[in-house]
């Protein structure tokens, strides 16, 4: 049995490794879903820089306003640029034939934080680098040959790829992409850009599960309740058994 298991692991491992999009270690996002200011900034970033191409089809504007502690007029003034109504879900301005422009349809981002994780998203938005062979002049460290342009280039600036010489299986040297380095500056300092991306990713994390913050605080409450209940149950047990001994 153990042998079988081991064999399966050995056979599956290379397949798993190949399915991975990139082997470069991810950056740490450091998001906090309870930080309402960060979520509000993230929502604004998303609406300004992402919603032109990406939808959030499971999130309604009015739900978002409520969770992000905004009034509907504030919402309309800051976050609703299309003729949507507050009960609408967040659609992108992208026509359905966008695939012909990008080679790929920009995906709906409702569940992206749940499927790929916040660290991946944070890394992906830090991963664009200049590559003249690509149609938009950029490639991505974490999603090789990404069809998405570097929409935050004016914020971050442009990065250049860093290669390392590594021998391949046959012993001959080849260039391997190992990272990126700053090349031309953008409007933001690196820390500002980090915060900008952190807020945006935080918002995507919220959008993937609007009840997450509530669920977590409920979890703490339930655990505390169970602990108090345990104490009482223990006292009661002692009371019942004290005459038996
Ligand atoms: C001009 C259109 C456009 C804009 C604006 C845009 N994207 Fe994209 N995005 C795309 C396209 C096209 C893809 C598909 C890329 C692919 O699969 O190669 C994509 C893919 C993605 C993915 C999926 C990556 C993956 O691993 O599959 C994420 C995450 C993403 N975009 C986040 C964002 C965020 C966050 C913003 C705003 C800061 C944004 N995008 C703005 C076009 C856009």
PDB file of C-alpha atoms and ligand atoms in Angstrom:
ATOM      1  CA  UNK A   1       0.000   0.000   0.000  1.00  0.00           C
ATOM      2  CA  UNK A   2       2.723   2.420   1.089  1.00  0.00           C
ATOM      3  CA  UNK A   3       4.724   1.472  -1.953  1.00  0.00           C
ATOM      4  CA  UNK A   4       1.714   2.216  -4.146  1.00  0.00           C
ATOM      5  CA  UNK A   5       1.215   5.576  -2.527  1.00  0.00           C
ATOM      6  CA  UNK A   6       4.842   6.516  -2.943  1.00  0.00           C
ATOM      7  CA  UNK A   7       4.747   5.480  -6.567  1.00  0.00           C
ATOM      8  CA  UNK A   8       1.687   7.638  -7.208  1.00  0.00           C
ATOM      9  CA  UNK A   9       3.414  10.599  -5.604  1.00  0.00           C
ATOM     10  CA  UNK A  10       6.520  10.077  -7.708  1.00  0.00           C
ATOM     11  CA  UNK A  11       4.489   9.713 -10.905  1.00  0.00           C
ATOM     12  CA  UNK A  12       2.274  12.726 -10.141  1.00  0.00           C
ATOM     13  CA  UNK A  13       5.028  15.049  -8.966  1.00  0.00           C
ATOM     14  CA  UNK A  14       6.492  16.006 -12.342  1.00  0.00           C
ATOM     15  CA  UNK A  15       2.997  16.500 -13.774  1.00  0.00           C
ATOM     16  CA  UNK A  16       2.172  18.815 -10.869  1.00  0.00           C
ATOM     17  CA  UNK A  17       5.401  20.693 -11.321  1.00  0.00           C
ATOM     18  CA  UNK A  18       4.668  21.194 -15.003  1.00  0.00           C
ATOM     19  CA  UNK A  19       1.146  22.421 -14.341  1.00  0.00           C
ATOM     20  CA  UNK A  20       2.557  25.169 -12.153  1.00  0.00           C
ATOM     21  CA  UNK A  21       2.653  28.493 -13.956  1.00  0.00           C
ATOM     22  CA  UNK A  22       6.025  29.599 -12.667  1.00  0.00           C
ATOM     23  CA  UNK A  23       8.578  28.355 -10.185  1.00  0.00           C
ATOM     24  CA  UNK A  24       9.604  31.783  -8.970  1.00  0.00           C
ATOM     25  CA  UNK A  25       8.774  32.176  -5.264  1.00  0.00           C
ATOM     26  CA  UNK A  26       5.750  34.362  -4.554  1.00  0.00           C
ATOM     27  CA  UNK A  27       5.882  37.675  -2.721  1.00  0.00           C
ATOM     28  CA  UNK A  28       3.932  38.052   0.503  1.00  0.00           C
ATOM     29  CA  UNK A  29       0.779  40.161   0.061  1.00  0.00           C
ATOM     30  CA  UNK A  30       0.234  41.106   3.722  1.00  0.00           C
ATOM     31  CA  UNK A  31      -3.439  41.989   3.145  1.00  0.00           C
ATOM     32  CA  UNK A  32      -5.978  42.486   5.934  1.00  0.00           C
ATOM     33  CA  UNK A  33      -9.609  41.945   5.044  1.00  0.00           C
ATOM     34  CA  UNK A  34     -10.738  43.813   8.182  1.00  0.00           C
ATOM     35  CA  UNK A  35      -9.030  47.019   7.096  1.00  0.00           C
ATOM     36  CA  UNK A  36     -11.953  49.009   5.671  1.00  0.00           C
ATOM     37  CA  UNK A  37      -9.776  51.945   4.554  1.00  0.00           C
ATOM     38  CA  UNK A  38      -7.628  49.562   2.539  1.00  0.00           C
ATOM     39  CA  UNK A  39     -10.729  47.910   1.020  1.00  0.00           C
ATOM     40  CA  UNK A  40     -12.150  51.304   0.046  1.00  0.00           C
ATOM     41  CA  UNK A  41      -8.886  52.292  -1.617  1.00  0.00           C
ATOM     42  CA  UNK A  42      -8.738  48.883  -3.304  1.00  0.00           C
ATOM     43  CA  UNK A  43     -12.276  49.259  -4.651  1.00  0.00           C
ATOM     44  CA  UNK A  44     -11.350  52.630  -6.108  1.00  0.00           C
ATOM     45  CA  UNK A  45      -8.190  51.165  -7.676  1.00  0.00           C
ATOM     46  CA  UNK A  46     -10.169  48.293  -9.142  1.00  0.00           C
ATOM     47  CA  UNK A  47     -12.815  50.596 -10.625  1.00  0.00           C
ATOM     48  CA  UNK A  48     -10.191  52.930 -12.082  1.00  0.00           C
ATOM     49  CA  UNK A  49      -7.657  50.459 -13.406  1.00  0.00           C
ATOM     50  CA  UNK A  50      -9.266  47.044 -13.795  1.00  0.00           C
ATOM     51  CA  UNK A  51     -13.016  47.290 -14.377  1.00  0.00           C
ATOM     52  CA  UNK A  52     -12.477  48.450 -17.954  1.00  0.00           C
ATOM     53  CA  UNK A  53     -11.576  44.853 -18.759  1.00  0.00           C
ATOM     54  CA  UNK A  54     -12.540  42.706 -15.766  1.00  0.00           C
ATOM     55  CA  UNK A  55     -15.950  42.092 -14.194  1.00  0.00           C
ATOM     56  CA  UNK A  56     -16.873  41.007 -10.663  1.00  0.00           C
ATOM     57  CA  UNK A  57     -20.080  39.315 -11.575  1.00  0.00           C
ATOM     58  CA  UNK A  58     -20.924  38.016  -8.104  1.00  0.00           C
ATOM     59  CA  UNK A  59     -20.642  41.363  -6.367  1.00  0.00           C
ATOM     60  CA  UNK A  60     -23.395  43.985  -6.348  1.00  0.00           C
ATOM     61  CA  UNK A  61     -22.594  47.661  -5.937  1.00  0.00           C
ATOM     62  CA  UNK A  62     -24.998  48.150  -3.039  1.00  0.00           C
ATOM     63  CA  UNK A  63     -23.647  45.128  -1.183  1.00  0.00           C
ATOM     64  CA  UNK A  64     -20.146  46.494  -1.614  1.00  0.00           C
ATOM     65  CA  UNK A  65     -21.235  49.952  -0.368  1.00  0.00           C
ATOM     66  CA  UNK A  66     -22.725  48.382   2.750  1.00  0.00           C
ATOM     67  CA  UNK A  67     -19.686  46.214   3.494  1.00  0.00           C
ATOM     68  CA  UNK A  68     -17.225  49.011   2.790  1.00  0.00           C
ATOM     69  CA  UNK A  69     -19.256  51.400   4.934  1.00  0.00           C
ATOM     70  CA  UNK A  70     -20.072  53.834   2.147  1.00  0.00           C
ATOM     71  CA  UNK A  71     -23.364  55.591   1.492  1.00  0.00           C
ATOM     72  CA  UNK A  72     -24.977  55.083  -1.915  1.00  0.00           C
ATOM     73  CA  UNK A  73     -24.265  58.681  -3.005  1.00  0.00           C
ATOM     74  CA  UNK A  74     -20.604  58.167  -2.034  1.00  0.00           C
ATOM     75  CA  UNK A  75     -20.642  54.955  -4.004  1.00  0.00           C
ATOM     76  CA  UNK A  76     -22.153  56.603  -7.062  1.00  0.00           C
ATOM     77  CA  UNK A  77     -19.681  59.481  -6.931  1.00  0.00           C
ATOM     78  CA  UNK A  78     -16.541  57.428  -6.336  1.00  0.00           C
ATOM     79  CA  UNK A  79     -17.022  53.996  -7.748  1.00  0.00           C
ATOM     80  CA  UNK A  80     -19.755  53.864 -10.361  1.00  0.00           C
ATOM     81  CA  UNK A  81     -18.518  55.168 -13.657  1.00  0.00           C
ATOM     82  CA  UNK A  82     -20.969  53.377 -15.874  1.00  0.00           C
ATOM     83  CA  UNK A  83     -24.706  53.834 -16.055  1.00  0.00           C
ATOM     84  CA  UNK A  84     -25.184  50.884 -13.680  1.00  0.00           C
ATOM     85  CA  UNK A  85     -27.713  50.908 -10.884  1.00  0.00           C
ATOM     86  CA  UNK A  86     -26.768  50.176  -7.270  1.00  0.00           C
ATOM     87  CA  UNK A  87     -28.369  46.727  -7.431  1.00  0.00           C
ATOM     88  CA  UNK A  88     -26.334  45.736 -10.484  1.00  0.00           C
ATOM     89  CA  UNK A  89     -23.339  43.464 -10.315  1.00  0.00           C
ATOM     90  CA  UNK A  90     -19.980  44.884 -11.379  1.00  0.00           C
ATOM     91  CA  UNK A  91     -19.662  44.334 -15.090  1.00  0.00           C
ATOM     92  CA  UNK A  92     -16.718  45.271 -17.213  1.00  0.00           C
ATOM     93  CA  UNK A  93     -16.873  47.640 -20.119  1.00  0.00           C
ATOM     94  CA  UNK A  94     -15.268  44.949 -22.252  1.00  0.00           C
ATOM     95  CA  UNK A  95     -17.264  43.619 -25.200  1.00  0.00           C
ATOM     96  CA  UNK A  96     -17.497  39.868 -25.505  1.00  0.00           C
ATOM     97  CA  UNK A  97     -15.180  39.824 -28.512  1.00  0.00           C
ATOM     98  CA  UNK A  98     -12.282  41.235 -26.475  1.00  0.00           C
ATOM     99  CA  UNK A  99     -10.567  37.957 -27.148  1.00  0.00           C
ATOM    100  CA  UNK A 100      -9.728  39.182 -30.623  1.00  0.00           C
ATOM    101  CA  UNK A 101      -7.811  42.118 -29.117  1.00  0.00           C
ATOM    102  CA  UNK A 102      -5.959  40.299 -26.378  1.00  0.00           C
ATOM    103  CA  UNK A 103      -5.858  36.736 -27.643  1.00  0.00           C
ATOM    104  CA  UNK A 104      -7.706  35.882 -24.420  1.00  0.00           C
ATOM    105  CA  UNK A 105     -10.859  37.151 -22.773  1.00  0.00           C
ATOM    106  CA  UNK A 106      -9.989  39.056 -19.566  1.00  0.00           C
ATOM    107  CA  UNK A 107     -11.364  36.672 -16.901  1.00  0.00           C
ATOM    108  CA  UNK A 108     -14.026  37.602 -14.335  1.00  0.00           C
ATOM    109  CA  UNK A 109     -12.113  38.291 -11.117  1.00  0.00           C
ATOM    110  CA  UNK A 110     -14.820  37.405  -8.559  1.00  0.00           C
ATOM    111  CA  UNK A 111     -13.170  34.199  -7.475  1.00  0.00           C
ATOM    112  CA  UNK A 112      -9.583  34.779  -8.525  1.00  0.00           C
ATOM    113  CA  UNK A 113      -8.349  35.414  -4.953  1.00  0.00           C
ATOM    114  CA  UNK A 114      -9.863  32.124  -3.866  1.00  0.00           C
ATOM    115  CA  UNK A 115      -8.512  30.132  -6.785  1.00  0.00           C
ATOM    116  CA  UNK A 116      -5.019  31.630  -6.932  1.00  0.00           C
ATOM    117  CA  UNK A 117      -4.465  33.179  -3.501  1.00  0.00           C
ATOM    118  CA  UNK A 118      -3.623  36.764  -2.498  1.00  0.00           C
ATOM    119  CA  UNK A 119       0.142  36.203  -2.636  1.00  0.00           C
ATOM    120  CA  UNK A 120      -0.130  35.152  -6.283  1.00  0.00           C
ATOM    121  CA  UNK A 121      -2.206  38.237  -7.179  1.00  0.00           C
ATOM    122  CA  UNK A 122       0.200  40.536  -5.347  1.00  0.00           C
ATOM    123  CA  UNK A 123       3.141  38.909  -7.123  1.00  0.00           C
ATOM    124  CA  UNK A 124       1.409  38.935 -10.528  1.00  0.00           C
ATOM    125  CA  UNK A 125       0.864  42.707 -10.277  1.00  0.00           C
ATOM    126  CA  UNK A 126       4.550  43.082  -9.393  1.00  0.00           C
ATOM    127  CA  UNK A 127       5.648  40.736 -12.143  1.00  0.00           C
ATOM    128  CA  UNK A 128       5.385  42.715 -15.389  1.00  0.00           C
ATOM    129  CA  UNK A 129       8.666  43.308 -17.215  1.00  0.00           C
ATOM    130  CA  UNK A 130       9.717  44.739 -20.566  1.00  0.00           C
ATOM    131  CA  UNK A 131       9.702  42.184 -23.367  1.00  0.00           C
ATOM    132  CA  UNK A 132       9.797  43.505 -26.930  1.00  0.00           C
ATOM    133  CA  UNK A 133       8.747  40.185 -28.380  1.00  0.00           C
ATOM    134  CA  UNK A 134       5.297  40.452 -26.777  1.00  0.00           C
ATOM    135  CA  UNK A 135       2.411  42.317 -28.353  1.00  0.00           C
ATOM    136  CA  UNK A 136       2.023  44.803 -25.424  1.00  0.00           C
ATOM    137  CA  UNK A 137       5.779  45.105 -24.944  1.00  0.00           C
ATOM    138  CA  UNK A 138       5.595  43.330 -21.583  1.00  0.00           C
ATOM    139  CA  UNK A 139       5.647  39.840 -20.180  1.00  0.00           C
ATOM    140  CA  UNK A 140       4.969  38.554 -16.674  1.00  0.00           C
ATOM    141  CA  UNK A 141       7.305  36.727 -14.331  1.00  0.00           C
ATOM    142  CA  UNK A 142       4.469  34.754 -12.761  1.00  0.00           C
ATOM    143  CA  UNK A 143       2.301  34.164 -15.845  1.00  0.00           C
ATOM    144  CA  UNK A 144       4.625  33.595 -18.775  1.00  0.00           C
ATOM    145  CA  UNK A 145       3.309  35.166 -21.990  1.00  0.00           C
ATOM    146  CA  UNK A 146       0.413  36.828 -20.166  1.00  0.00           C
ATOM    147  CA  UNK A 147      -2.074  38.432 -22.538  1.00  0.00           C
ATOM    148  CA  UNK A 148      -2.663  41.320 -20.122  1.00  0.00           C
ATOM    149  CA  UNK A 149      -0.946  44.657 -20.768  1.00  0.00           C
ATOM    150  CA  UNK A 150       0.880  46.318 -17.854  1.00  0.00           C
ATOM    151  CA  UNK A 151      -2.022  48.622 -17.002  1.00  0.00           C
ATOM    152  CA  UNK A 152      -0.197  50.000 -13.939  1.00  0.00           C
ATOM    153  CA  UNK A 153       2.938  50.991 -15.822  1.00  0.00           C
ATOM    154  CA  UNK A 154       2.362  54.698 -15.181  1.00  0.00           C
ATOM    155  CA  UNK A 155       2.218  53.892 -11.427  1.00  0.00           C
ATOM    156  CA  UNK A 156       5.011  51.336 -11.115  1.00  0.00           C
ATOM    157  CA  UNK A 157       7.295  52.199 -13.986  1.00  0.00           C
ATOM    158  CA  UNK A 158       8.860  49.481 -16.097  1.00  0.00           C
ATOM    159  CA  UNK A 159      11.003  46.594 -14.896  1.00  0.00           C
ATOM    160  CA  UNK A 160      13.635  44.611 -16.760  1.00  0.00           C
ATOM    161  CA  UNK A 161      14.097  40.865 -16.622  1.00  0.00           C
ATOM    162  CA  UNK A 162      17.003  39.307 -14.718  1.00  0.00           C
ATOM    163  CA  UNK A 163      18.469  36.141 -16.199  1.00  0.00           C
ATOM    164  CA  UNK A 164      20.846  33.559 -14.796  1.00  0.00           C
ATOM    165  CA  UNK A 165      23.052  31.112 -16.649  1.00  0.00           C
ATOM    166  CA  UNK A 166      22.110  27.564 -15.796  1.00  0.00           C
ATOM    167  CA  UNK A 167      23.203  24.332 -17.426  1.00  0.00           C
ATOM    168  CA  UNK A 168      20.307  22.360 -18.904  1.00  0.00           C
ATOM    169  CA  UNK A 169      19.888  18.555 -18.784  1.00  0.00           C
ATOM    170  CA  UNK A 170      22.565  18.105 -21.451  1.00  0.00           C
ATOM    171  CA  UNK A 171      25.084  20.308 -19.663  1.00  0.00           C
ATOM    172  CA  UNK A 172      24.975  23.225 -22.098  1.00  0.00           C
ATOM    173  CA  UNK A 173      24.346  26.678 -20.660  1.00  0.00           C
ATOM    174  CA  UNK A 174      20.984  28.384 -21.060  1.00  0.00           C
ATOM    175  CA  UNK A 175      19.522  31.632 -19.781  1.00  0.00           C
ATOM    176  CA  UNK A 176      16.858  31.213 -17.134  1.00  0.00           C
ATOM    177  CA  UNK A 177      14.578  34.032 -16.016  1.00  0.00           C
ATOM    178  CA  UNK A 178      14.962  34.410 -12.256  1.00  0.00           C
ATOM    179  CA  UNK A 179      13.515  37.808 -11.400  1.00  0.00           C
ATOM    180  CA  UNK A 180      12.953  41.425 -12.318  1.00  0.00           C
ATOM    181  CA  UNK A 181      14.687  44.676 -11.525  1.00  0.00           C
ATOM    182  CA  UNK A 182      13.588  48.319 -11.689  1.00  0.00           C
ATOM    183  CA  UNK A 183      14.331  50.003 -15.035  1.00  0.00           C
ATOM    184  CA  UNK A 184      12.335  53.209 -15.516  1.00  0.00           C
ATOM    185  CA  UNK A 185      10.516  54.814 -12.550  1.00  0.00           C
ATOM    186  CA  UNK A 186       6.763  55.376 -12.445  1.00  0.00           C
ATOM    187  CA  UNK A 187       4.674  57.988 -10.654  1.00  0.00           C
ATOM    188  CA  UNK A 188       4.807  56.012  -7.392  1.00  0.00           C
ATOM    189  CA  UNK A 189       7.677  55.130  -5.075  1.00  0.00           C
ATOM    190  CA  UNK A 190       8.125  51.358  -4.669  1.00  0.00           C
ATOM    191  CA  UNK A 191       6.478  51.410  -1.174  1.00  0.00           C
ATOM    192  CA  UNK A 192       3.538  53.393  -2.543  1.00  0.00           C
ATOM    193  CA  UNK A 193       3.110  50.929  -5.368  1.00  0.00           C
ATOM    194  CA  UNK A 194       3.284  48.020  -2.898  1.00  0.00           C
ATOM    195  CA  UNK A 195       0.480  49.610  -0.890  1.00  0.00           C
ATOM    196  CA  UNK A 196      -1.545  50.327  -4.026  1.00  0.00           C
ATOM    197  CA  UNK A 197      -1.316  46.682  -5.082  1.00  0.00           C
ATOM    198  CA  UNK A 198      -1.917  45.411  -1.523  1.00  0.00           C
ATOM    199  CA  UNK A 199      -5.164  47.435  -1.340  1.00  0.00           C
ATOM    200  CA  UNK A 200      -6.292  46.206  -4.758  1.00  0.00           C
ATOM    201  CA  UNK A 201      -5.575  42.576  -3.861  1.00  0.00           C
ATOM    202  CA  UNK A 202      -7.265  43.034  -0.483  1.00  0.00           C
ATOM    203  CA  UNK A 203     -10.373  44.215  -2.314  1.00  0.00           C
ATOM    204  CA  UNK A 204     -10.257  41.191  -4.649  1.00  0.00           C
ATOM    205  CA  UNK A 205      -9.972  38.959  -1.582  1.00  0.00           C
ATOM    206  CA  UNK A 206     -13.063  40.624  -0.116  1.00  0.00           C
ATOM    207  CA  UNK A 207     -14.903  40.334  -3.472  1.00  0.00           C
ATOM    208  CA  UNK A 208     -14.220  36.586  -3.536  1.00  0.00           C
ATOM    209  CA  UNK A 209     -16.009  36.096  -0.246  1.00  0.00           C
ATOM    210  CA  UNK A 210     -17.868  39.172   1.022  1.00  0.00           C
ATOM    211  CA  UNK A 211     -18.770  37.429   4.280  1.00  0.00           C
ATOM    212  CA  UNK A 212     -15.174  36.432   5.084  1.00  0.00           C
ATOM    213  CA  UNK A 213     -14.510  39.157   7.687  1.00  0.00           C
ATOM    214  CA  UNK A 214     -17.870  38.434   9.347  1.00  0.00           C
ATOM    215  CA  UNK A 215     -17.230  34.691   9.265  1.00  0.00           C
ATOM    216  CA  UNK A 216     -13.856  35.127  10.938  1.00  0.00           C
ATOM    217  CA  UNK A 217     -15.180  37.300  13.782  1.00  0.00           C
ATOM    218  CA  UNK A 218     -18.100  34.869  14.174  1.00  0.00           C
ATOM    219  CA  UNK A 219     -15.555  32.051  14.451  1.00  0.00           C
ATOM    220  CA  UNK A 220     -13.812  33.795  17.341  1.00  0.00           C
ATOM    221  CA  UNK A 221     -17.153  34.397  19.061  1.00  0.00           C
ATOM    222  CA  UNK A 222     -18.197  30.744  18.678  1.00  0.00           C
ATOM    223  CA  UNK A 223     -14.840  29.525  20.010  1.00  0.00           C
ATOM    224  CA  UNK A 224     -15.123  31.806  23.062  1.00  0.00           C
ATOM    225  CA  UNK A 225     -18.667  30.613  23.656  1.00  0.00           C
ATOM    226  CA  UNK A 226     -17.558  26.984  23.505  1.00  0.00           C
ATOM    227  CA  UNK A 227     -14.733  27.652  25.977  1.00  0.00           C
ATOM    228  CA  UNK A 228     -17.118  29.288  28.481  1.00  0.00           C
ATOM    229  CA  UNK A 229     -19.577  26.449  27.933  1.00  0.00           C
ATOM    230  CA  UNK A 230     -16.807  23.920  28.563  1.00  0.00           C
ATOM    231  CA  UNK A 231     -15.983  25.573  31.889  1.00  0.00           C
ATOM    232  CA  UNK A 232     -19.609  25.338  32.998  1.00  0.00           C
ATOM    233  CA  UNK A 233     -19.944  21.763  31.787  1.00  0.00           C
ATOM    234  CA  UNK A 234     -16.859  20.845  33.794  1.00  0.00           C
ATOM    235  CA  UNK A 235     -18.200  22.486  36.954  1.00  0.00           C
ATOM    236  CA  UNK A 236     -21.502  20.716  36.469  1.00  0.00           C
ATOM    237  CA  UNK A 237     -19.761  17.370  36.047  1.00  0.00           C
ATOM    238  CA  UNK A 238     -17.835  17.947  39.273  1.00  0.00           C
ATOM    239  CA  UNK A 239     -21.060  18.820  41.052  1.00  0.00           C
ATOM    240  CA  UNK A 240     -22.800  15.621  39.833  1.00  0.00           C
ATOM    241  CA  UNK A 241     -19.960  13.300  40.709  1.00  0.00           C
ATOM    242  CA  UNK A 242     -18.913  14.750  44.046  1.00  0.00           C
ATOM    243  CA  UNK A 243     -21.160  12.386  46.088  1.00  0.00           C
ATOM    244  CA  UNK A 244     -20.233   9.296  44.099  1.00  0.00           C
ATOM    245  CA  UNK A 245     -16.629   9.111  45.385  1.00  0.00           C
TER     246      UNK A 245
HETATM  247  C1  LIG B   1      -6.741  46.257 -20.979  1.00  0.00           C
HETATM  248  C2  LIG B   1      -7.457  45.178 -20.376  1.00  0.00           C
HETATM  249  C3  LIG B   1      -7.060  44.779 -18.970  1.00  0.00           C
HETATM  250  C4  LIG B   1      -7.015  45.574 -17.847  1.00  0.00           C
HETATM  251  C5  LIG B   1      -7.337  47.058 -17.735  1.00  0.00           C
HETATM  252  C6  LIG B   1      -6.667  44.710 -16.750  1.00  0.00           C
HETATM  253  N1  LIG B   1      -6.499  43.423 -17.196  1.00  0.00           N
HETATM  254 FE1  LIG B   1      -6.143  41.808 -16.040  1.00  0.00          FE
HETATM  255  N2  LIG B   1      -6.185  40.609 -17.692  1.00  0.00           N
HETATM  256  C7  LIG B   1      -6.403  41.037 -18.985  1.00  0.00           C
HETATM  257  C8  LIG B   1      -6.288  39.902 -19.881  1.00  0.00           C
HETATM  258  C9  LIG B   1      -6.452  39.932 -21.396  1.00  0.00           C
HETATM  259  C10 LIG B   1      -6.022  38.769 -19.061  1.00  0.00           C
HETATM  260  C11 LIG B   1      -5.792  37.327 -19.524  1.00  0.00           C
HETATM  261  C12 LIG B   1      -4.315  37.056 -19.375  1.00  0.00           C
HETATM  262  C13 LIG B   1      -3.898  35.670 -19.758  1.00  0.00           C
HETATM  263  O1  LIG B   1      -4.563  34.698 -19.352  1.00  0.00           O
HETATM  264  O2  LIG B   1      -2.863  35.521 -20.453  1.00  0.00           O
HETATM  265  C14 LIG B   1      -5.968  39.249 -17.688  1.00  0.00           C
HETATM  266  C15 LIG B   1      -5.743  38.444 -16.598  1.00  0.00           C
HETATM  267  C16 LIG B   1      -5.736  38.871 -15.294  1.00  0.00           C
HETATM  268  C17 LIG B   1      -5.581  38.016 -14.148  1.00  0.00           C
HETATM  269  C18 LIG B   1      -5.457  36.495 -14.176  1.00  0.00           C
HETATM  270  C19 LIG B   1      -4.026  36.086 -14.136  1.00  0.00           C
HETATM  271  C20 LIG B   1      -3.896  34.589 -14.138  1.00  0.00           C
HETATM  272  O3  LIG B   1      -2.987  34.082 -13.483  1.00  0.00           O
HETATM  273  O4  LIG B   1      -4.676  33.903 -14.806  1.00  0.00           O
HETATM  274  C21 LIG B   1      -5.589  38.805 -13.041  1.00  0.00           C
HETATM  275  C22 LIG B   1      -5.429  38.376 -11.599  1.00  0.00           C
HETATM  276  C23 LIG B   1      -5.756  40.160 -13.500  1.00  0.00           C
HETATM  277  N3  LIG B   1      -5.853  40.181 -14.869  1.00  0.00           N
HETATM  278  C24 LIG B   1      -5.808  41.239 -12.653  1.00  0.00           C
HETATM  279  C25 LIG B   1      -6.003  42.543 -13.083  1.00  0.00           C
HETATM  280  C26 LIG B   1      -6.057  43.668 -12.182  1.00  0.00           C
HETATM  281  C27 LIG B   1      -5.964  43.604 -10.662  1.00  0.00           C
HETATM  282  C28 LIG B   1      -6.239  44.778 -12.952  1.00  0.00           C
HETATM  283  C29 LIG B   1      -6.297  46.205 -12.486  1.00  0.00           C
HETATM  284  C30 LIG B   1      -5.149  46.685 -11.781  1.00  0.00           C
HETATM  285  C31 LIG B   1      -6.310  44.317 -14.340  1.00  0.00           C
HETATM  286  N4  LIG B   1      -6.149  42.964 -14.383  1.00  0.00           N
HETATM  287  C32 LIG B   1      -6.509  45.151 -15.435  1.00  0.00           C
HETATM  288  C33 LIG B   1      -6.672  42.328 -19.373  1.00  0.00           C
HETATM  289  C34 LIG B   1      -6.733  43.430 -18.540  1.00  0.00           C
END
